Coordinates of C-alpha atoms and ligand atoms in Angstrom, one line a residue:
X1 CA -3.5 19.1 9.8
X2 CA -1.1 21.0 7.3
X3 CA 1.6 19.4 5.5
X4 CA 4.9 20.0 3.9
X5 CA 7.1 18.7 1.4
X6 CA 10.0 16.9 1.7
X7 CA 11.6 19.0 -0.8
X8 CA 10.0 22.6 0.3
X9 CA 9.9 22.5 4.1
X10 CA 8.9 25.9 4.4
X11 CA 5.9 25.8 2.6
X12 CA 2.6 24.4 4.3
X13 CA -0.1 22.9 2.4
X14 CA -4.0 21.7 3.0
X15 CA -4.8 18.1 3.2
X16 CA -6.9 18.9 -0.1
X17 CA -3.9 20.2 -1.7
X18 CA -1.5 17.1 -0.4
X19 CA -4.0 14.6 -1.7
X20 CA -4.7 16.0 -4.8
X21 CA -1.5 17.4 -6.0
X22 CA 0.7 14.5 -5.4
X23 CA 0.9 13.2 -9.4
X24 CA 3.1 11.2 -10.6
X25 CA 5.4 13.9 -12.0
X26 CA 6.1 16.1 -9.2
X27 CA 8.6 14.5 -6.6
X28 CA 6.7 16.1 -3.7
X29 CA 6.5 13.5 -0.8
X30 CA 3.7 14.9 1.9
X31 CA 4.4 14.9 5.1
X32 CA 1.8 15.9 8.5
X33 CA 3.3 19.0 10.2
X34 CA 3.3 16.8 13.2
X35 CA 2.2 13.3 14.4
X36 CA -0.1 13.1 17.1
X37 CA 0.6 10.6 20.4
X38 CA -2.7 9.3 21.0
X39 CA -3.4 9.0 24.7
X40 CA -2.2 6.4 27.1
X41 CA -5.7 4.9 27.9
X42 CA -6.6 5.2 24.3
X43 CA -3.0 2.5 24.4
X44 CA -3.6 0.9 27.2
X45 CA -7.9 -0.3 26.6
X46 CA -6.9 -1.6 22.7
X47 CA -7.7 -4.8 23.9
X48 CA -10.6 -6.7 21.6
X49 CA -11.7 -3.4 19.9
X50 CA -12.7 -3.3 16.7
X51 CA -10.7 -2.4 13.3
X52 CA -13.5 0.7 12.4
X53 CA -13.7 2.2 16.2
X54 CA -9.8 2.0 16.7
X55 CA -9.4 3.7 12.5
X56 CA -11.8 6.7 13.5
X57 CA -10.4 7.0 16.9
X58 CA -6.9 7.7 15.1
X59 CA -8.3 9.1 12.0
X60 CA -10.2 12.1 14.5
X61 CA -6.5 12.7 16.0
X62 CA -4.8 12.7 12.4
X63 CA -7.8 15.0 10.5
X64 CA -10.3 16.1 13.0
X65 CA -9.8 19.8 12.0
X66 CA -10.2 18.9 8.3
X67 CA -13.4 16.4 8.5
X68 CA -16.3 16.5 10.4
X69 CA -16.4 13.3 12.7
X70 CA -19.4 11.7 10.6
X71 CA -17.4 12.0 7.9
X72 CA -14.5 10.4 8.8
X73 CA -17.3 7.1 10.8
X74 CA -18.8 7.3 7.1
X75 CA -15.5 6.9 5.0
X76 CA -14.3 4.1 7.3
X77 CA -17.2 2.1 7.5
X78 CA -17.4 2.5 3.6
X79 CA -13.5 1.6 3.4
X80 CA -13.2 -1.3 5.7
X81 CA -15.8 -3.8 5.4
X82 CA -13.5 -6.6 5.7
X83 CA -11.6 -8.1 8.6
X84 CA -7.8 -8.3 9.2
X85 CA -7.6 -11.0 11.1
X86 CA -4.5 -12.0 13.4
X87 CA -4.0 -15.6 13.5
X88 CA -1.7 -17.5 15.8
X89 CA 1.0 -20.1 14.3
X90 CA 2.7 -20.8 17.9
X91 CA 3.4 -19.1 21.3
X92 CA 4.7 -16.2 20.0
X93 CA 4.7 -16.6 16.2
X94 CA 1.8 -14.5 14.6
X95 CA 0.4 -13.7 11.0
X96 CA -1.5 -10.8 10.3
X97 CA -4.0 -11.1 7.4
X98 CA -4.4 -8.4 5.0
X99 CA -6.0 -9.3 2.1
X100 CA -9.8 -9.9 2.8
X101 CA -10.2 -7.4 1.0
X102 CA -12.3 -7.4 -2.5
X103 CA -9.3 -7.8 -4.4
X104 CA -7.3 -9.9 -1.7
X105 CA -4.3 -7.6 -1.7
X106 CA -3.1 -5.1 1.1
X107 CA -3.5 -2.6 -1.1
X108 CA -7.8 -2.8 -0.9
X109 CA -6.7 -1.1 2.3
X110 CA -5.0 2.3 1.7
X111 CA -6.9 2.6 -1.8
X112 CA -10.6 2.4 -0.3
X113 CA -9.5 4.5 2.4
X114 CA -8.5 7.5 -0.6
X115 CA -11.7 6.6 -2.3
X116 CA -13.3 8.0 0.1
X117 CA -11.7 10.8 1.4
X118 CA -11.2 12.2 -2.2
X119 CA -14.8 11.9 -2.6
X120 CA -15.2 13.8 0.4
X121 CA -12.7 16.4 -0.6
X122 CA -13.9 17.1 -3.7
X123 CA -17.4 17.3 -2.8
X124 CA -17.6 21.0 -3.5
X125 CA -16.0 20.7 -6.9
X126 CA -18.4 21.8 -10.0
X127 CA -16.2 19.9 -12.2
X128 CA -15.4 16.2 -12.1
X129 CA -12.5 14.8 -11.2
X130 CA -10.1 12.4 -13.5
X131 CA -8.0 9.9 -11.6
X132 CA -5.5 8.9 -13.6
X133 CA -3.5 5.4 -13.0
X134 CA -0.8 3.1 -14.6
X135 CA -0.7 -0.1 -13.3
X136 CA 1.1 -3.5 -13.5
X137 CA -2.2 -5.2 -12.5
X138 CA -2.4 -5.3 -8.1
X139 CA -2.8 -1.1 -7.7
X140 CA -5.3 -0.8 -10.8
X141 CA -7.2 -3.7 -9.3
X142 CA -7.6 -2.0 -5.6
X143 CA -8.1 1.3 -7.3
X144 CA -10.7 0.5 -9.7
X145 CA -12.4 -1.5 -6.9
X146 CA -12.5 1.3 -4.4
X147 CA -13.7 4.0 -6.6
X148 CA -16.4 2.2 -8.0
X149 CA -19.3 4.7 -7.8
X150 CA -17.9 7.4 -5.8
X151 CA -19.7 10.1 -7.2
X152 CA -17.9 13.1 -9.2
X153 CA -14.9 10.7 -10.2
X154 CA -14.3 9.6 -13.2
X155 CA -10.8 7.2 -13.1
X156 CA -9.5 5.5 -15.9
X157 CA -6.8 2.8 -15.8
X158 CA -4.1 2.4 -18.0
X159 CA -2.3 -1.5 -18.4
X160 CA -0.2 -3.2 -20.6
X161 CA -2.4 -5.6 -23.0
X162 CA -1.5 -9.3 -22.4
X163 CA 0.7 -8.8 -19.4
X164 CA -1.2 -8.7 -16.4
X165 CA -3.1 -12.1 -14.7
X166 CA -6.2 -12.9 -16.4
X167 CA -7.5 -12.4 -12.8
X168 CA -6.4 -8.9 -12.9
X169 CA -8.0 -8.5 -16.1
X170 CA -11.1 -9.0 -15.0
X171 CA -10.7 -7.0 -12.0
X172 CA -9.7 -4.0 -14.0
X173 CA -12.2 -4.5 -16.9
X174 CA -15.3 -5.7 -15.3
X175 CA -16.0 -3.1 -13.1
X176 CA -18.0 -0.9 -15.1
X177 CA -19.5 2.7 -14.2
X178 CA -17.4 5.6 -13.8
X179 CA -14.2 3.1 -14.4
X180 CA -13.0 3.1 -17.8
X181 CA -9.7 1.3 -18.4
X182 CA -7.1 1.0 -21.3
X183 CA -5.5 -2.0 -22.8
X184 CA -2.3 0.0 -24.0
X185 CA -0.2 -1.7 -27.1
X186 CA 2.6 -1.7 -24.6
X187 CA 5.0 -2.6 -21.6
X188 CA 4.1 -0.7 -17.7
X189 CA 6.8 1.7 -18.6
X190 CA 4.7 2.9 -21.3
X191 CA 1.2 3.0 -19.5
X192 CA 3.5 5.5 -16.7
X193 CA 5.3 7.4 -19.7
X194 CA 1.7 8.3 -21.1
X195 CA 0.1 9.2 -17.5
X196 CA 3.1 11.2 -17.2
X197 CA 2.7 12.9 -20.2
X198 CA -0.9 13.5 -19.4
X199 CA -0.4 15.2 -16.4
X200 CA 2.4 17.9 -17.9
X201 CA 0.2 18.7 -20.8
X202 CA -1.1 22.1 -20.3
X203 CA -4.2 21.8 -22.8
X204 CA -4.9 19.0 -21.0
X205 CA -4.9 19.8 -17.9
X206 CA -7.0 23.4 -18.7
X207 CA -9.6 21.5 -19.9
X208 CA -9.9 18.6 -16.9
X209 CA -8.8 18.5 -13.1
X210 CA -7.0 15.4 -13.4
X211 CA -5.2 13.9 -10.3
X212 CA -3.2 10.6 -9.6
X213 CA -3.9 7.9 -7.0
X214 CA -0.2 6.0 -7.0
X215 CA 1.3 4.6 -4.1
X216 CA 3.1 7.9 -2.6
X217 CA -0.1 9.6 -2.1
X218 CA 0.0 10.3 1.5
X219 CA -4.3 9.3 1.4
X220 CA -3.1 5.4 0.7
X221 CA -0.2 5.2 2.8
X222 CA -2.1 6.5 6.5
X223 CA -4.8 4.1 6.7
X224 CA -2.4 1.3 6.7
X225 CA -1.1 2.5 10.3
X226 CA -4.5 1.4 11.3
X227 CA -4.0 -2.3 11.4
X228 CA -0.9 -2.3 13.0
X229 CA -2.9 -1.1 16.0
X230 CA -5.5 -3.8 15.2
X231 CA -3.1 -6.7 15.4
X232 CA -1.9 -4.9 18.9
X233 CA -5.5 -5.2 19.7
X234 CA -5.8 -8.6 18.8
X235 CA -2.8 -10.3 20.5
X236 CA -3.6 -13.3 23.0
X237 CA -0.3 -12.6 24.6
X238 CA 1.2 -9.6 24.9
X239 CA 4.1 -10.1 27.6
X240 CA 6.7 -10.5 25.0
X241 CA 8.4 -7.4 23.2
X242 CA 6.5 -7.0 19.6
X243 CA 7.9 -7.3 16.1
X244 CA 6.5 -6.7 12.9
X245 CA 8.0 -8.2 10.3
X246 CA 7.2 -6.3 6.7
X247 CA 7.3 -7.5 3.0
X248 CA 8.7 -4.3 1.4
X249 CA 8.4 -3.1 -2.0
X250 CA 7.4 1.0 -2.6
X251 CA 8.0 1.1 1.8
X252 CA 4.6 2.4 2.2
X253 CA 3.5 -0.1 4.1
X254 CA 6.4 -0.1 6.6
X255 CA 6.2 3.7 6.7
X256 CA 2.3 3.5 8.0
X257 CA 4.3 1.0 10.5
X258 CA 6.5 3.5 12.1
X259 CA 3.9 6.4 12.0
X260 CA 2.0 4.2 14.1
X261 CA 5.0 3.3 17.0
X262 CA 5.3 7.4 16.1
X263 CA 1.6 7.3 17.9
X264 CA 2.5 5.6 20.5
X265 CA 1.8 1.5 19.7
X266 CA 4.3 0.0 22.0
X267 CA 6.6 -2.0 19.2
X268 CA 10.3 -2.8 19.8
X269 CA 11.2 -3.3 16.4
X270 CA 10.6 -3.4 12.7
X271 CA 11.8 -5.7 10.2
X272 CA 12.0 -4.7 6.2
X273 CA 12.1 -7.9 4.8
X274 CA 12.6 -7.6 0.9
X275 CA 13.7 -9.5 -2.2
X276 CA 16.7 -9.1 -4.0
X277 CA 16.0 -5.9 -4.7
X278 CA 17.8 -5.0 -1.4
X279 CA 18.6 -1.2 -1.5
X280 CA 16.6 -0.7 2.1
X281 CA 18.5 -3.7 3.8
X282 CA 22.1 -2.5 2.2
X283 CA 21.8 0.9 3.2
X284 CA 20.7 -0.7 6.8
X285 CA 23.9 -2.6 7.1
X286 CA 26.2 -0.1 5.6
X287 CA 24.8 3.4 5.6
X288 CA 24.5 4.3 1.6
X289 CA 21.7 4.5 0.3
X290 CA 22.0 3.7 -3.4
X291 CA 18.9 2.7 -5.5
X292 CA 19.7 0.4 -8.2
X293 CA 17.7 -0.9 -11.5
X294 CA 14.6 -2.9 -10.6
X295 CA 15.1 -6.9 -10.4
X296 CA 12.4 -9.2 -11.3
X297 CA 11.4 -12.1 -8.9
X298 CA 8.2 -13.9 -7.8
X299 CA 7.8 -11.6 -5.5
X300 CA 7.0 -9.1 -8.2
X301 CA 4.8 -6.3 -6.2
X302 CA 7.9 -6.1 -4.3
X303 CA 10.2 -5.7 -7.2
X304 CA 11.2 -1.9 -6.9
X305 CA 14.6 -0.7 -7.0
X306 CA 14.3 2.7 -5.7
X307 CA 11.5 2.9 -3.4
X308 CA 9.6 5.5 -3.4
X309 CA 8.7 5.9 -0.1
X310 CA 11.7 5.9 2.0
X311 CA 12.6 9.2 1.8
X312 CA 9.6 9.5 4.1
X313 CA 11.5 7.4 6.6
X314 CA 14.6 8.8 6.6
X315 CA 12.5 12.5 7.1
X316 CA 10.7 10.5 10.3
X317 CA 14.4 9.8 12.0
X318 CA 15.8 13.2 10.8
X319 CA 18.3 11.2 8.7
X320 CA 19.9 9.7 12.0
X321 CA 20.5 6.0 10.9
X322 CA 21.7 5.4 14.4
X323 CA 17.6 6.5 15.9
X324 CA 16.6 4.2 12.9
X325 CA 18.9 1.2 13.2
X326 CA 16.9 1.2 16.8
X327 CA 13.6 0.4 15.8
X328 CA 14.4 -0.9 12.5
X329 CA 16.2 -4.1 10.8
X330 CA 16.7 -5.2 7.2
X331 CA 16.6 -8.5 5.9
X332 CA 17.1 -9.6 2.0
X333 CA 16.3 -13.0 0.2
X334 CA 16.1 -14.8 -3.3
X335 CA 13.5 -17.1 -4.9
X336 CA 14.1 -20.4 -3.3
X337 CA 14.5 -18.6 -0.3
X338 CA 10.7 -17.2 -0.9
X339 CA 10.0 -20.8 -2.2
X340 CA 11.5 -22.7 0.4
X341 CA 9.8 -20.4 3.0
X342 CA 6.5 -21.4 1.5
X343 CA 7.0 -25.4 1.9
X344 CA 8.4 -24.7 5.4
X345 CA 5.3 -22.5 6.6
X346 CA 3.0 -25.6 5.2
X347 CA 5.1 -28.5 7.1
X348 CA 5.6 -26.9 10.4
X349 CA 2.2 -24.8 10.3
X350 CA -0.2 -26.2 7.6
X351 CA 0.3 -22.4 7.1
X352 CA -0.7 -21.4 3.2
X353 CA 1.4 -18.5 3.0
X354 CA 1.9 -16.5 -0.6
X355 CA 5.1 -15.6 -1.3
X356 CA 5.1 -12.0 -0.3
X357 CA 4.0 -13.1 3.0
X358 CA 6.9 -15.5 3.1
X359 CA 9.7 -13.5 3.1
X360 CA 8.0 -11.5 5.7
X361 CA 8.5 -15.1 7.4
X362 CA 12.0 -15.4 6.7
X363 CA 12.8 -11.8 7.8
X364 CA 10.9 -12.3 11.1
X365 CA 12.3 -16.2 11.5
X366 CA 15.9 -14.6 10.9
X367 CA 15.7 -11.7 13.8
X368 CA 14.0 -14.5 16.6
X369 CA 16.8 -16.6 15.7
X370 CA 18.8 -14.4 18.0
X371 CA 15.9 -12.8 19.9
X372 CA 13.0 -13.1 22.3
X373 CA 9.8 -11.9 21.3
X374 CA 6.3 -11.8 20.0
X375 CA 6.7 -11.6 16.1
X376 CA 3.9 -10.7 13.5
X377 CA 4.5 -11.1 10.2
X378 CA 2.4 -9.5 7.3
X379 CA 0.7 -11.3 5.1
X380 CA -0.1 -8.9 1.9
X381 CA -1.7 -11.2 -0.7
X382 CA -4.1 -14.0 -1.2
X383 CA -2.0 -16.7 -2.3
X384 CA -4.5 -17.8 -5.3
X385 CA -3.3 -14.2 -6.7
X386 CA 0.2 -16.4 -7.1
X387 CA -1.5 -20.1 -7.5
X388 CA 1.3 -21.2 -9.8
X389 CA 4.0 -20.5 -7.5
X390 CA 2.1 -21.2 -4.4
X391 CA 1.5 -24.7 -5.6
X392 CA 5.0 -25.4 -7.1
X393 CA 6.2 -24.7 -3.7
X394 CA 4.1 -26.8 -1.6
X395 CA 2.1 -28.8 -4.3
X396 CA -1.2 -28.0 -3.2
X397 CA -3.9 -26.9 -5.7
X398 CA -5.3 -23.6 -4.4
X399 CA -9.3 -23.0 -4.9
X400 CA -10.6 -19.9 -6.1
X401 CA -12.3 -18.3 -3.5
X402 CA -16.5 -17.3 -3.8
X403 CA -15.9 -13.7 -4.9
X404 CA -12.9 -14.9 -8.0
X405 CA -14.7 -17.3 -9.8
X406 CA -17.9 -15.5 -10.0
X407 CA -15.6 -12.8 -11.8
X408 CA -13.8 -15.1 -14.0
X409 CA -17.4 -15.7 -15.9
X410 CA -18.4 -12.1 -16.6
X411 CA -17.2 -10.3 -20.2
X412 CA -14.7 -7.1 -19.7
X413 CA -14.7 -4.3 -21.3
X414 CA -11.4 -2.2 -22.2
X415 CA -10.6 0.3 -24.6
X416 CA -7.4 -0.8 -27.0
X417 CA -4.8 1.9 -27.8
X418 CA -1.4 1.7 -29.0
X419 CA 1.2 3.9 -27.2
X420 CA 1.5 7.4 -28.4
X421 CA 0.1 10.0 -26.2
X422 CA -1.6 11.3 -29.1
X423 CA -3.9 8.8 -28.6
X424 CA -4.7 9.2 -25.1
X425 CA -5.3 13.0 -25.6
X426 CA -7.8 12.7 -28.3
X427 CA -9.6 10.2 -25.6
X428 CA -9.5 12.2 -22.7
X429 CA -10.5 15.1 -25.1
X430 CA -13.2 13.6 -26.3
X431 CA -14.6 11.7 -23.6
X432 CA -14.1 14.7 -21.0
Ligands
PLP1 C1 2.4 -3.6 -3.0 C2 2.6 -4.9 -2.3 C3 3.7 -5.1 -1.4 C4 4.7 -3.9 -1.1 O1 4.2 -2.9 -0.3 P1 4.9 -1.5 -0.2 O2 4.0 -0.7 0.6 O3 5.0 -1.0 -1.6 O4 6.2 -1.8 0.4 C5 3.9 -6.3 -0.8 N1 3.0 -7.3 -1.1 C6 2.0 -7.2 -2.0 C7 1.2 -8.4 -2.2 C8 1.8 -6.0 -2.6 O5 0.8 -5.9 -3.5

């Protein structure tokens, strides 16, 4: 498969050079050269399959010319050693799992996935390769997790010191091996100036191969289309037309959606459900798109005020907002909306939802208001990841789950540093 760039569509590019060029600094968005349709029967014998045979299935029509087929078994099997389940809240009212993975967010997904195929693509490297990441706590988590051990990869995490969950703490500095993070002196904003910085210096980057994994890296966003096609495959009842109703934040997630109806998975409609941060919904209802400063809310791996990824969208309906209104809604709501949604999904369902998964609710609950059909909503996050607001909302204590509290016993290990690229230089020098 070749790709282009959004902003070069002349120029075609390996799936080696789309993966590991896409840093942080360059506003190249990747984009397949085409999108496959997989075959009807393929479609039509989903039924009661399994997440890994359906994910190589797709992943042989996406990349067969670019990785051999036991490749692409071994990377899944590797990646996806979790389920997604589907469950069922009424006749047609569904929620679709994603965070079994081992650091209960969505984003275990489409980072384990990259793990994988960058060690694969970098197999025939002599040097190793540094992945460099800032993080506000959920993407370093899924990162450091995924790349534990992949051989030939070296990544190192940047966070700010004292402002990320004491459960992402130990996520990020527990790990161990070829994961090295770095408690910067510092807010986010500084951890992405300084991996920035890193990436544009030119003594730097003569001296290591150093690459990003951040959330526009084509490698995270495709395996996410895989579990739309899973929840298809899952469905006790599929007579009624099928919704998905998405908590947006970067529009990764939702992008992976409509690659997948791209495919062929019969879905009638989308739904962008997001917080106040409502750029997607506005430009939905009245055809501007205008990105605005970033708003914070409970819902904070949503909170992005220009996101990052819908470009990508509005390149998949050839900027026709007409072909997009068709197969895709907006929806926006505040923090006792989110918290609200939370109580109502425990009265009416006994439904522990967290509060990314709620406005997916709300978004979905909105649209059936006013239409017949078979909605799944996705549900992105553990809900202990947000006890505190989880159990203001419905006053329920959540429990840790198995794999958490074990972590919450062992000693991390970081590496302080205040925030002048200085620092990190003489690090990455030194440690290189
Ligand atoms: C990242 C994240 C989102 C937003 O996903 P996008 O693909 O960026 O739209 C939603 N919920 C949770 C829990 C997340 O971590």
């Amino acid at each position: 498969m070749k790709f282009y760039s959004i902003s070069n569509r002349e120029k075609r590019v390996s799936l080696k050079e789309a993966i590991l060029r896409s840093v942080v600094n360059v506003t190249d968005l990747y984009m397949p050269v085409s999108i496959p349709v997989m075959p009807d029967t393929f479609i039509k014998n989903l039924k009661g399959r399994a997440l890994n045979e359906i994910a190589s299935e797709i992943t042989n029509a996406v990349f067969g010319d670019d990785i051999p087929p036991d490749i692409i078994c071994r990377i899944i099997n590797e990646a996806f050693t979790f389920e997604i389940p589907l469950k069922r809240l009424n006749d047609n009212l569904y929620v679709l799992e994603l965070f079994h993975g081992p650091t209960l967010a969505f984003k275990d997904v489409g980072a384990r996935f990259m793990a994988g195929l960058f060690e694969f693509i970098t197999s025939e490297e002599d040097h190793e390769i540094n992945v460099l990441a800032a993080t506000s706590g959920d993407t370093g988590s899924a990162v450091a997790s995924a790349f534990y051990n992949k051989s030939g990869i070296r990544v190192i995490i940047l966070y700010p010191e004292g402002k990320v969950s004491l459960i992402q703490e130990k996520q990020l500095t527990t790990m161990g091996g070829n994961i090295i993070s770095i408690a910067v002196d510092g807010t986010f904003d500084d951890c992405q100036r300084l991996v920035k910085l890193a990436f544009a210096d030119r003594d730097l980057n003569k001296r290591l191969i150093l690459t990003s994994a951040n959330s526009i890296n084509f490698a995270r966003l495709f395996p996410q289309a895989f579990y739309y096609f899973h929840a298809y495959a899952q469905l006790e009842d599929d007579s009624g037309s099928l919704v998905f109703s998405v908590p947006s934040g970067n529009f990764g997630n939702l992008t992976a959606g409509l690659i997948a109806k791209r495919m062929g998975l019969p879905v009638s409609m989308f739904i962008a459900s997001t917080n106040i941060n409502r750029s997607v919904p506005d430009y939905l209802n009245n055809g501007v798109f205008e990105p605005k400063p970033t708003q914070h809310t409970i819902t904070n791996a949503m909170d992005v005020g220009n996101p990052g990824n819908f470009p990508r969208i509005l390149e998949l309906y050839n900027y026709d907002i007409e072909r997009l209104r068709s197969d895709l809604k907006g929806y926006w709501f505040n923090d006792l909306n989110t918290m609200k949604a939370m109580a109502d999904l425990m009265d009416e369902y006994s439904y522990q939802a967290d509060p990314h998964g709620a406005v997916a609710y709300l978004g979905l609950s909105e649209f059936m208001r006013n239409n017949d059909c078979t909605g799944i909503f996705l549900e992105t996050a553990h809900p202990v990841k947000f006890a505190d607001v989880v159990s203001r909302a419905t006053g329920i204590d959540i429990a840790f789950p198995a794999a958490i509290s074990g972590l919450m016993d062992l000693e991390g290990k970081t590496i302080k540093m205040g925030n002048s690229f200085k620092e990190l230089k003489e690090y990455l020098f030194s440690s290189g």
